[in-house]
Amino acid sequence: MGRGKIAIKRIDNSTSRQVTFSKRRNGLLKKAKELAILCDAEVGVIIFSSTNKLYEFSNTSMKSVIQRYYRSKEENNQLVISASNVKLWQMEAAKLKQQLKSLHEAHRQLMGEELCGMGVDDLQKLENKLTISLQDIRMKKEEILNNEIQELIIKVFVPIFLFPCTFDSSFTFYSYSLTN
C-alpha cells in the first residue's frame, strides 16, 4: 500500500509540525549528501527552524560554498547587465541608422535629387525650406561683407585721420585739422 498525498499547507498541531520538520530536514540533508557524493557536486544546505535553530550541511566548507555562490551571482549579474547593455546599444545603433538614413534622404532632396516620390505639398515644403535657407545665407553673407568693409574702413581711413599726409606744397592728399 502506497503513501497518501497530503496537502502542502502549514501544519496546525505544533507537535506534528515539529516531527514533520525533523523528518523532512533529515531527508533533505540526506539527499544533499547523496547528491554531493553521487554527482561530485559542491553542495551547501542551510536550514533555520521556527525556533531559529541552525541546521546545515556542506560537503566542503560552508564558507567556500557561500563565497562561490556570491561570485557566481555577481558573474551572472554582470552577464545580465552586459546583455542589457548590448540590447541598449543595439537599439541606439538602430535609431541612429534610421536618423542617418533620414538625413541622407533630406540632403538628397535639398540637392534636387530623388524628388520623384514627393507630392505637391512635400515639394512646396521643400521649396519653402530652400527659400528660408537662401535668405539666411544671404543675410550671413551680407553680415560678413559689412564686417569686412568696416575693417577696411578702419585700416584705411583711421591712419589718414591720425596722420594727414601732404605730397607737395601745391597738392594735399588729405588735410585734417583738429581746430576745425
PDB file of N, CA and C in Angstrom, residues 20-34:
ATOM      1  N   THR A  20       7.318  16.528  11.719  1.00  0.00           N
ATOM      2  CA  THR A  20       7.436  16.610  10.257  1.00  0.00           C
ATOM      3  C   THR A  20       8.695  17.379   9.887  1.00  0.00           C
ATOM      4  N   PHE A  21       8.972  18.485  10.595  1.00  0.00           N
ATOM      5  CA  PHE A  21      10.165  19.271  10.313  1.00  0.00           C
ATOM      6  C   PHE A  21      11.409  18.420  10.501  1.00  0.00           C
ATOM      7  N   SER A  22      11.466  17.686  11.600  1.00  0.00           N
ATOM      8  CA  SER A  22      12.636  16.871  11.898  1.00  0.00           C
ATOM      9  C   SER A  22      12.854  15.800  10.838  1.00  0.00           C
ATOM     10  N   LYS A  23      11.779  15.097  10.448  1.00  0.00           N
ATOM     11  CA  LYS A  23      11.903  14.030   9.445  1.00  0.00           C
ATOM     12  C   LYS A  23      12.290  14.608   8.079  1.00  0.00           C
ATOM     13  N   ARG A  24      11.617  15.664   7.681  1.00  0.00           N
ATOM     14  CA  ARG A  24      11.906  16.236   6.352  1.00  0.00           C
ATOM     15  C   ARG A  24      13.290  16.890   6.324  1.00  0.00           C
ATOM     16  N   ARG A  25      13.716  17.497   7.421  1.00  0.00           N
ATOM     17  CA  ARG A  25      15.050  18.071   7.496  1.00  0.00           C
ATOM     18  C   ARG A  25      16.089  16.984   7.308  1.00  0.00           C
ATOM     19  N   ASN A  26      15.916  15.870   8.034  1.00  0.00           N
ATOM     20  CA  ASN A  26      16.867  14.761   7.895  1.00  0.00           C
ATOM     21  C   ASN A  26      16.859  14.197   6.474  1.00  0.00           C
ATOM     22  N   GLY A  27      15.670  14.123   5.862  1.00  0.00           N
ATOM     23  CA  GLY A  27      15.577  13.630   4.489  1.00  0.00           C
ATOM     24  C   GLY A  27      16.273  14.578   3.514  1.00  0.00           C
ATOM     25  N   LEU A  28      16.086  15.879   3.697  1.00  0.00           N
ATOM     26  CA  LEU A  28      16.720  16.865   2.821  1.00  0.00           C
ATOM     27  C   LEU A  28      18.238  16.828   2.968  1.00  0.00           C
ATOM     28  N   LEU A  29      18.729  16.765   4.188  1.00  0.00           N
ATOM     29  CA  LEU A  29      20.174  16.699   4.414  1.00  0.00           C
ATOM     30  C   LEU A  29      20.762  15.413   3.840  1.00  0.00           C
ATOM     31  N   LYS A  30      20.019  14.288   3.961  1.00  0.00           N
ATOM     32  CA  LYS A  30      20.468  13.013   3.392  1.00  0.00           C
ATOM     33  C   LYS A  30      20.561  13.127   1.874  1.00  0.00           C
ATOM     34  N   LYS A  31      19.539  13.729   1.239  1.00  0.00           N
ATOM     35  CA  LYS A  31      19.545  13.894  -0.225  1.00  0.00           C
ATOM     36  C   LYS A  31      20.702  14.800  -0.654  1.00  0.00           C
ATOM     37  N   ALA A  32      20.992  15.847   0.116  1.00  0.00           N
ATOM     38  CA  ALA A  32      22.092  16.736  -0.214  1.00  0.00           C
ATOM     39  C   ALA A  32      23.422  15.990  -0.159  1.00  0.00           C
ATOM     40  N   LYS A  33      23.581  15.128   0.865  1.00  0.00           N
ATOM     41  CA  LYS A  33      24.811  14.340   0.987  1.00  0.00           C
ATOM     42  C   LYS A  33      24.940  13.361  -0.177  1.00  0.00           C
ATOM     43  N   GLU A  34      23.833  12.713  -0.546  1.00  0.00           N
ATOM     44  CA  GLU A  34      23.851  11.778  -1.675  1.00  0.00           C
ATOM     45  C   GLU A  34      24.197  12.502  -2.974  1.00  0.00           C
TER      46      GLU A  34
END
